[in-house]
PDB file of C-alpha atoms in Angstrom:
ATOM      1  CA  ASP A  24     -17.223  -4.126  -2.727  1.00  0.00           C
ATOM      2  CA  GLY A  25     -14.988  -4.946   0.376  1.00  0.00           C
ATOM      3  CA  GLY A  26     -13.468  -1.481   0.504  1.00  0.00           C
ATOM      4  CA  ILE A  27     -11.642  -1.910  -2.852  1.00  0.00           C
ATOM      5  CA  THR A  28     -12.764  -0.948  -6.391  1.00  0.00           C
ATOM      6  CA  GLN A  29     -11.356  -1.732  -9.622  1.00  0.00           C
ATOM      7  CA  SER A  30     -12.140  -0.044 -12.776  1.00  0.00           C
ATOM      8  CA  PRO A  31     -13.037  -0.711 -15.685  1.00  0.00           C
ATOM      9  CA  LYS A  32     -14.400  -4.283 -15.578  1.00  0.00           C
ATOM     10  CA  TYR A  33     -13.593  -4.794 -19.252  1.00  0.00           C
ATOM     11  CA  LEU A  34     -10.780  -3.338 -21.235  1.00  0.00           C
ATOM     12  CA  PHE A  35      -9.518  -3.646 -24.786  1.00  0.00           C
ATOM     13  CA  ARG A  36      -6.082  -2.797 -25.769  1.00  0.00           C
ATOM     14  CA  LYS A  37      -4.714  -2.246 -29.310  1.00  0.00           C
ATOM     15  CA  GLU A  38      -1.353  -3.588 -30.222  1.00  0.00           C
ATOM     16  CA  GLY A  39       1.479  -1.199 -29.069  1.00  0.00           C
ATOM     17  CA  GLN A  40      -0.819   0.643 -26.719  1.00  0.00           C
ATOM     18  CA  ASN A  41      -0.327   1.389 -23.153  1.00  0.00           C
ATOM     19  CA  VAL A  42      -3.464   1.072 -20.846  1.00  0.00           C
ATOM     20  CA  THR A  43      -3.905   1.748 -17.048  1.00  0.00           C
ATOM     21  CA  LEU A  44      -6.107  -0.189 -14.773  1.00  0.00           C
ATOM     22  CA  SER A  45      -7.520   1.581 -11.730  1.00  0.00           C
ATOM     23  CA  CYS A  46      -7.498   0.350  -8.240  1.00  0.00           C
ATOM     24  CA  GLU A  47      -8.823   2.376  -5.216  1.00  0.00           C
ATOM     25  CA  GLN A  48      -9.336   1.435  -1.549  1.00  0.00           C
ATOM     26  CA  ASN A  49     -11.211   3.383   1.183  1.00  0.00           C
ATOM     27  CA  LEU A  50      -9.892   1.427   4.438  1.00  0.00           C
ATOM     28  CA  ASN A  51      -6.690   3.317   4.700  1.00  0.00           C
ATOM     29  CA  HIS A  52      -4.743   0.087   4.505  1.00  0.00           C
ATOM     30  CA  ASP A  53      -1.073   0.215   3.825  1.00  0.00           C
ATOM     31  CA  ALA A  54      -0.408  -2.792   1.654  1.00  0.00           C
ATOM     32  CA  MET A  55      -1.654  -3.004  -2.022  1.00  0.00           C
ATOM     33  CA  TYR A  56      -1.178  -5.784  -4.637  1.00  0.00           C
ATOM     34  CA  TRP A  57      -1.491  -6.490  -8.260  1.00  0.00           C
ATOM     35  CA  TYR A  58      -1.863  -9.979  -9.436  1.00  0.00           C
ATOM     36  CA  ARG A  59      -2.727 -11.627 -12.872  1.00  0.00           C
ATOM     37  CA  GLN A  60      -4.724 -14.604 -13.339  1.00  0.00           C
ATOM     38  CA  ASP A  61      -4.426 -16.983 -16.459  1.00  0.00           C
ATOM     39  CA  PRO A  62      -6.364 -20.135 -16.766  1.00  0.00           C
ATOM     40  CA  GLY A  63      -4.631 -22.974 -14.958  1.00  0.00           C
ATOM     41  CA  GLN A  64      -1.827 -20.487 -13.518  1.00  0.00           C
ATOM     42  CA  GLY A  65      -3.344 -19.428 -10.419  1.00  0.00           C
ATOM     43  CA  LEU A  66      -2.504 -15.975  -9.225  1.00  0.00           C
ATOM     44  CA  ARG A  67       0.780 -14.464 -10.065  1.00  0.00           C
ATOM     45  CA  LEU A  68       2.145 -11.472  -8.297  1.00  0.00           C
ATOM     46  CA  ILE A  69       2.932  -8.347 -10.660  1.00  0.00           C
ATOM     47  CA  TYR A  70       3.774  -5.556  -8.132  1.00  0.00           C
ATOM     48  CA  TYR A  71       3.058  -4.646  -4.536  1.00  0.00           C
ATOM     49  CA  SER A  72       3.306  -1.674  -2.156  1.00  0.00           C
ATOM     50  CA  GLN A  73       3.624  -1.589   1.423  1.00  0.00           C
ATOM     51  CA  ILE A  74       3.675   2.201   1.852  1.00  0.00           C
ATOM     52  CA  VAL A  75       3.003   5.330  -0.046  1.00  0.00           C
ATOM     53  CA  ASN A  76       5.699   6.263  -2.785  1.00  0.00           C
ATOM     54  CA  ASP A  77       7.232   2.841  -2.518  1.00  0.00           C
ATOM     55  CA  PHE A  78       6.529  -0.271  -4.440  1.00  0.00           C
ATOM     56  CA  GLN A  79       8.417  -3.771  -5.328  1.00  0.00           C
ATOM     57  CA  LYS A  80       8.417  -5.867  -8.239  1.00  0.00           C
ATOM     58  CA  GLY A  81       6.803  -9.433  -7.928  1.00  0.00           C
ATOM     59  CA  ASP A  82       7.331 -12.419  -9.903  1.00  0.00           C
ATOM     60  CA  ILE A  83       6.182 -11.198 -13.313  1.00  0.00           C
ATOM     61  CA  ALA A  84       6.819  -7.414 -13.337  1.00  0.00           C
ATOM     62  CA  GLU A  85       8.127  -7.118 -16.861  1.00  0.00           C
ATOM     63  CA  GLY A  86       6.000  -4.991 -19.003  1.00  0.00           C
ATOM     64  CA  TYR A  87       4.112  -3.535 -16.268  1.00  0.00           C
ATOM     65  CA  SER A  88       4.489  -0.222 -14.181  1.00  0.00           C
ATOM     66  CA  VAL A  89       2.822   1.047 -10.985  1.00  0.00           C
ATOM     67  CA  SER A  90       2.613   4.107  -8.933  1.00  0.00           C
ATOM     68  CA  ARG A  91       1.426   4.756  -5.278  1.00  0.00           C
ATOM     69  CA  GLU A  92       1.256   8.571  -5.056  1.00  0.00           C
ATOM     70  CA  LYS A  93      -1.648   8.228  -2.481  1.00  0.00           C
ATOM     71  CA  LYS A  94      -2.467   5.683   0.023  1.00  0.00           C
ATOM     72  CA  GLU A  95      -5.860   4.799  -1.442  1.00  0.00           C
ATOM     73  CA  SER A  96      -4.756   4.421  -5.211  1.00  0.00           C
ATOM     74  CA  PHE A  97      -2.494   1.995  -6.858  1.00  0.00           C
ATOM     75  CA  PRO A  98      -2.985   2.078 -10.496  1.00  0.00           C
ATOM     76  CA  LEU A  99      -1.295  -0.506 -12.861  1.00  0.00           C
ATOM     77  CA  THR A 100      -0.060   0.369 -16.356  1.00  0.00           C
ATOM     78  CA  VAL A 101       0.195  -2.490 -19.033  1.00  0.00           C
ATOM     79  CA  THR A 102       2.896  -1.278 -21.261  1.00  0.00           C
ATOM     80  CA  SER A 103       3.385  -2.192 -24.959  1.00  0.00           C
ATOM     81  CA  ALA A 104       6.438  -4.117 -23.632  1.00  0.00           C
ATOM     82  CA  GLN A 105       4.015  -6.782 -22.330  1.00  0.00           C
ATOM     83  CA  LYS A 106       3.826  -9.216 -25.212  1.00  0.00           C
ATOM     84  CA  ASN A 107       0.812 -11.252 -23.890  1.00  0.00           C
ATOM     85  CA  PRO A 108      -1.358  -8.895 -21.840  1.00  0.00           C
ATOM     86  CA  THR A 109      -4.685 -10.727 -22.167  1.00  0.00           C
ATOM     87  CA  ALA A 110      -5.644 -11.931 -18.610  1.00  0.00           C
ATOM     88  CA  PHE A 111      -7.685 -11.156 -15.725  1.00  0.00           C
ATOM     89  CA  TYR A 112      -6.070  -8.650 -13.545  1.00  0.00           C
ATOM     90  CA  LEU A 113      -6.891  -8.514  -9.587  1.00  0.00           C
ATOM     91  CA  CYS A 114      -5.932  -5.859  -7.264  1.00  0.00           C
ATOM     92  CA  ALA A 115      -5.933  -6.559  -3.532  1.00  0.00           C
ATOM     93  CA  ARG A 116      -5.350  -4.719  -0.186  1.00  0.00           C
ATOM     94  CA  SER A 117      -4.322  -5.978   3.349  1.00  0.00           C
ATOM     95  CA  ARG A 118      -4.527  -4.290   6.607  1.00  0.00           C
ATOM     96  CA  ASP A 119      -0.860  -5.797   7.493  1.00  0.00           C
ATOM     97  CA  ARG A 120       1.455  -8.556   6.986  1.00  0.00           C
ATOM     98  CA  ASP A 121       0.263 -11.857   7.688  1.00  0.00           C
ATOM     99  CA  TYR A 122      -3.376 -11.073   7.148  1.00  0.00           C
ATOM    100  CA  GLY A 123      -5.731 -12.060   4.513  1.00  0.00           C
ATOM    101  CA  TYR A 124      -6.091 -10.090   1.308  1.00  0.00           C
ATOM    102  CA  THR A 125      -9.400  -8.662  -0.005  1.00  0.00           C
ATOM    103  CA  PHE A 126      -9.507  -8.543  -3.811  1.00  0.00           C
ATOM    104  CA  GLY A 127     -11.350  -6.178  -6.036  1.00  0.00           C
ATOM    105  CA  SER A 128     -13.728  -7.412  -8.666  1.00  0.00           C
ATOM    106  CA  GLY A 129     -11.074  -7.512 -11.389  1.00  0.00           C
ATOM    107  CA  THR A 130     -10.380  -6.183 -14.739  1.00  0.00           C
ATOM    108  CA  ARG A 131     -10.518  -8.470 -17.896  1.00  0.00           C
ATOM    109  CA  LEU A 132      -8.083  -7.228 -20.352  1.00  0.00           C
ATOM    110  CA  THR A 133      -8.150  -8.375 -23.872  1.00  0.00           C
ATOM    111  CA  VAL A 134      -5.811  -7.318 -26.820  1.00  0.00           C
ATOM    112  CA  VAL A 135      -7.654  -6.716 -29.973  1.00  0.00           C
TER     113      VAL A 135
ATOM    114  CA  GLY B   7      12.290 -19.652  -4.514  1.00  0.00           C
ATOM    115  CA  GLU B   8       9.396 -20.213  -2.063  1.00  0.00           C
ATOM    116  CA  ASN B   9       6.371 -22.098  -3.355  1.00  0.00           C
ATOM    117  CA  VAL B  10       3.110 -23.617  -2.472  1.00  0.00           C
ATOM    118  CA  GLU B  11       1.988 -26.960  -4.097  1.00  0.00           C
ATOM    119  CA  GLN B  12      -1.726 -27.621  -4.192  1.00  0.00           C
ATOM    120  CA  HIS B  13      -3.586 -30.867  -5.040  1.00  0.00           C
ATOM    121  CA  PRO B  14      -5.581 -32.222  -6.675  1.00  0.00           C
ATOM    122  CA  SER B  15      -6.048 -29.651  -9.601  1.00  0.00           C
ATOM    123  CA  THR B  16      -9.532 -30.943 -10.167  1.00  0.00           C
ATOM    124  CA  LEU B  17     -11.922 -32.682  -7.873  1.00  0.00           C
ATOM    125  CA  SER B  18     -15.282 -34.045  -8.447  1.00  0.00           C
ATOM    126  CA  VAL B  19     -17.771 -35.314  -5.717  1.00  0.00           C
ATOM    127  CA  GLN B  20     -21.268 -36.228  -5.321  1.00  0.00           C
ATOM    128  CA  GLU B  21     -23.458 -33.918  -3.396  1.00  0.00           C
ATOM    129  CA  GLY B  22     -23.381 -34.728   0.390  1.00  0.00           C
ATOM    130  CA  ASP B  23     -19.874 -36.248   0.098  1.00  0.00           C
ATOM    131  CA  SER B  24     -16.649 -34.598   1.661  1.00  0.00           C
ATOM    132  CA  ALA B  25     -13.962 -32.980  -0.229  1.00  0.00           C
ATOM    133  CA  VAL B  26     -10.268 -32.445   0.685  1.00  0.00           C
ATOM    134  CA  ILE B  27      -7.698 -30.262  -0.798  1.00  0.00           C
ATOM    135  CA  LYS B  28      -4.048 -30.409   0.330  1.00  0.00           C
ATOM    136  CA  CYS B  29      -1.294 -27.943   0.050  1.00  0.00           C
ATOM    137  CA  THR B  30       2.423 -28.035   1.093  1.00  0.00           C
ATOM    138  CA  TYR B  31       4.672 -24.982   1.429  1.00  0.00           C
ATOM    139  CA  SER B  32       8.349 -24.664   1.379  1.00  0.00           C
ATOM    140  CA  ASP B  33       9.193 -21.507   3.765  1.00  0.00           C
ATOM    141  CA  SER B  34       9.539 -22.902   7.292  1.00  0.00           C
ATOM    142  CA  ALA B  35       9.015 -19.141   8.564  1.00  0.00           C
ATOM    143  CA  SER B  36       5.369 -19.095   7.038  1.00  0.00           C
ATOM    144  CA  ASN B  37       2.896 -18.668   9.798  1.00  0.00           C
ATOM    145  CA  TYR B  38      -0.422 -17.539   8.161  1.00  0.00           C
ATOM    146  CA  PHE B  39      -2.470 -19.878   5.870  1.00  0.00           C
ATOM    147  CA  PRO B  40      -5.693 -18.499   4.271  1.00  0.00           C
ATOM    148  CA  TRP B  41      -7.932 -20.313   1.831  1.00  0.00           C
ATOM    149  CA  TYR B  42      -9.921 -18.473  -0.992  1.00  0.00           C
ATOM    150  CA  LYS B  43     -12.825 -19.571  -3.064  1.00  0.00           C
ATOM    151  CA  GLN B  44     -13.399 -18.207  -6.512  1.00  0.00           C
ATOM    152  CA  GLU B  45     -16.539 -18.606  -8.482  1.00  0.00           C
ATOM    153  CA  LEU B  46     -16.497 -18.325 -12.299  1.00  0.00           C
ATOM    154  CA  GLY B  47     -15.763 -14.620 -13.372  1.00  0.00           C
ATOM    155  CA  LYS B  48     -15.523 -13.368  -9.825  1.00  0.00           C
ATOM    156  CA  ARG B  49     -13.002 -12.204  -7.218  1.00  0.00           C
ATOM    157  CA  PRO B  50     -11.411 -14.666  -4.950  1.00  0.00           C
ATOM    158  CA  GLN B  51     -13.023 -14.549  -1.471  1.00  0.00           C
ATOM    159  CA  LEU B  52     -11.449 -15.622   1.843  1.00  0.00           C
ATOM    160  CA  ILE B  53     -13.387 -18.412   3.277  1.00  0.00           C
ATOM    161  CA  ILE B  54     -11.202 -19.561   6.261  1.00  0.00           C
ATOM    162  CA  ASP B  55      -7.613 -19.025   7.507  1.00  0.00           C
ATOM    163  CA  ILE B  56      -5.304 -20.549  10.170  1.00  0.00           C
ATOM    164  CA  ARG B  57      -2.180 -19.326  11.905  1.00  0.00           C
ATOM    165  CA  SER B  58       0.777 -21.315  12.953  1.00  0.00           C
ATOM    166  CA  ASN B  59      -0.089 -21.622  16.532  1.00  0.00           C
ATOM    167  CA  VAL B  60      -3.148 -23.477  15.705  1.00  0.00           C
ATOM    168  CA  GLY B  61      -3.482 -27.010  14.546  1.00  0.00           C
ATOM    169  CA  GLU B  62      -7.267 -26.981  13.382  1.00  0.00           C
ATOM    170  CA  LYS B  63      -9.927 -24.534  12.744  1.00  0.00           C
ATOM    171  CA  LYS B  64     -13.483 -25.076  12.020  1.00  0.00           C
ATOM    172  CA  ASP B  65     -16.243 -22.904  10.599  1.00  0.00           C
ATOM    173  CA  GLN B  66     -19.637 -24.785   9.780  1.00  0.00           C
ATOM    174  CA  ARG B  67     -19.082 -27.291   7.155  1.00  0.00           C
ATOM    175  CA  ILE B  68     -15.327 -26.044   6.480  1.00  0.00           C
ATOM    176  CA  ALA B  69     -12.390 -26.807   8.371  1.00  0.00           C
ATOM    177  CA  VAL B  70      -8.595 -26.259   7.941  1.00  0.00           C
ATOM    178  CA  THR B  71      -5.874 -28.402   9.317  1.00  0.00           C
ATOM    179  CA  LEU B  72      -2.190 -27.489   9.734  1.00  0.00           C
ATOM    180  CA  ASN B  73       0.896 -29.741  10.133  1.00  0.00           C
ATOM    181  CA  LYS B  74       3.864 -27.374  10.714  1.00  0.00           C
ATOM    182  CA  THR B  75       6.320 -30.205  11.041  1.00  0.00           C
ATOM    183  CA  ALA B  76       5.470 -31.644   7.671  1.00  0.00           C
ATOM    184  CA  LYS B  77       4.707 -28.159   6.140  1.00  0.00           C
ATOM    185  CA  HIS B  78       1.115 -29.469   5.162  1.00  0.00           C
ATOM    186  CA  PHE B  79      -2.251 -27.886   5.377  1.00  0.00           C
ATOM    187  CA  SER B  80      -5.517 -29.085   4.123  1.00  0.00           C
ATOM    188  CA  LEU B  81      -9.124 -27.772   3.663  1.00  0.00           C
ATOM    189  CA  HIS B  82     -11.950 -30.100   4.529  1.00  0.00           C
ATOM    190  CA  ILE B  83     -15.500 -29.457   3.123  1.00  0.00           C
ATOM    191  CA  THR B  84     -18.204 -31.798   4.429  1.00  0.00           C
ATOM    192  CA  GLU B  85     -21.669 -32.391   3.220  1.00  0.00           C
ATOM    193  CA  THR B  86     -20.958 -30.535  -0.075  1.00  0.00           C
ATOM    194  CA  GLN B  87     -23.570 -28.831  -1.897  1.00  0.00           C
ATOM    195  CA  PRO B  88     -23.639 -27.664  -5.615  1.00  0.00           C
ATOM    196  CA  GLU B  89     -23.033 -24.015  -4.529  1.00  0.00           C
ATOM    197  CA  ASP B  90     -19.553 -25.254  -3.179  1.00  0.00           C
ATOM    198  CA  SER B  91     -18.618 -25.815  -6.876  1.00  0.00           C
ATOM    199  CA  ALA B  92     -15.638 -23.248  -7.485  1.00  0.00           C
ATOM    200  CA  VAL B  93     -11.927 -22.990  -7.703  1.00  0.00           C
ATOM    201  CA  TYR B  94     -10.187 -23.008  -4.338  1.00  0.00           C
ATOM    202  CA  PHE B  95      -6.852 -21.518  -3.727  1.00  0.00           C
ATOM    203  CA  CYS B  96      -4.517 -22.137  -0.715  1.00  0.00           C
ATOM    204  CA  ALA B  97      -1.984 -19.566   0.307  1.00  0.00           C
ATOM    205  CA  ALA B  98       0.924 -19.272   2.812  1.00  0.00           C
ATOM    206  CA  SER B  99       2.654 -16.124   4.096  1.00  0.00           C
ATOM    207  CA  TYR B 100       6.093 -15.664   2.653  1.00  0.00           C
ATOM    208  CA  GLY B 101       8.576 -15.430   5.787  1.00  0.00           C
ATOM    209  CA  GLY B 102      10.341 -12.480   4.553  1.00  0.00           C
ATOM    210  CA  SER B 103       9.912  -8.890   5.923  1.00  0.00           C
ATOM    211  CA  GLN B 104       6.989  -8.233   3.616  1.00  0.00           C
ATOM    212  CA  GLY B 105       4.809 -11.194   4.729  1.00  0.00           C
ATOM    213  CA  ASN B 106       3.331 -11.527   1.230  1.00  0.00           C
ATOM    214  CA  LEU B 107       1.155 -14.391   0.199  1.00  0.00           C
ATOM    215  CA  ILE B 108       2.153 -17.004  -2.173  1.00  0.00           C
ATOM    216  CA  PHE B 109      -0.662 -18.929  -3.780  1.00  0.00           C
ATOM    217  CA  GLY B 110      -1.082 -22.510  -4.936  1.00  0.00           C
ATOM    218  CA  LYS B 111      -2.474 -23.013  -8.417  1.00  0.00           C
ATOM    219  CA  GLY B 112      -5.923 -23.873  -7.484  1.00  0.00           C
ATOM    220  CA  THR B 113      -8.397 -26.717  -7.206  1.00  0.00           C
ATOM    221  CA  LYS B 114     -11.531 -26.727  -9.487  1.00  0.00           C
ATOM    222  CA  LEU B 115     -14.198 -28.446  -7.247  1.00  0.00           C
ATOM    223  CA  SER B 116     -17.292 -29.788  -8.994  1.00  0.00           C
ATOM    224  CA  VAL B 117     -20.205 -31.025  -6.736  1.00  0.00           C
ATOM    225  CA  LYS B 118     -22.653 -33.115  -8.684  1.00  0.00           C
ATOM    226  CA  PRO B 119     -26.269 -33.127  -7.636  1.00  0.00           C
TER     227      PRO B 119
END
């Protein structure tokens, strides 16, 4: 799994519901990222964290929230404020700036 | 803001032919340029990368070239095979303090047997 695990693989959300996507890494890396992928849109950055207890908004943070209480964990909450949450969500880790990312296997979120 | 342009968005080649995907970036401070391959329904995986102090890097059938003056970098795949069919993403490190990657929108490569 490249030292990074996402769960669940598939998630269904009802209208008005908050859901949390899990991302865990076991390589003691500081940097973690959340991306959203829609067909034809590439990868868009939602949030990132370079250190425990600190995180920054990416390009499309509205309707999402994160926490970084432990180095190994970076969960993403998709809130009811996110009006179009159906997408493929990818978490990534990196050993340092200017290094490649290793992605998790992704969570496919669908609104029902 | 900073961005990475990737072309073409789709590319179809015959098995055995070469494929070239090109990217341009806007941040002159970018110094790290990875390429990712994503098969359908799977995670993107790093296939090759290059740093700004190198003009070309090769790994078997895959090569990447970088022209810092023109802010261009390209992925070259020779002797393509059906298993090369996937979406390929280029990326460039953002020159700010975080060094985050900015991704292109992807190229869907189809290799016809």
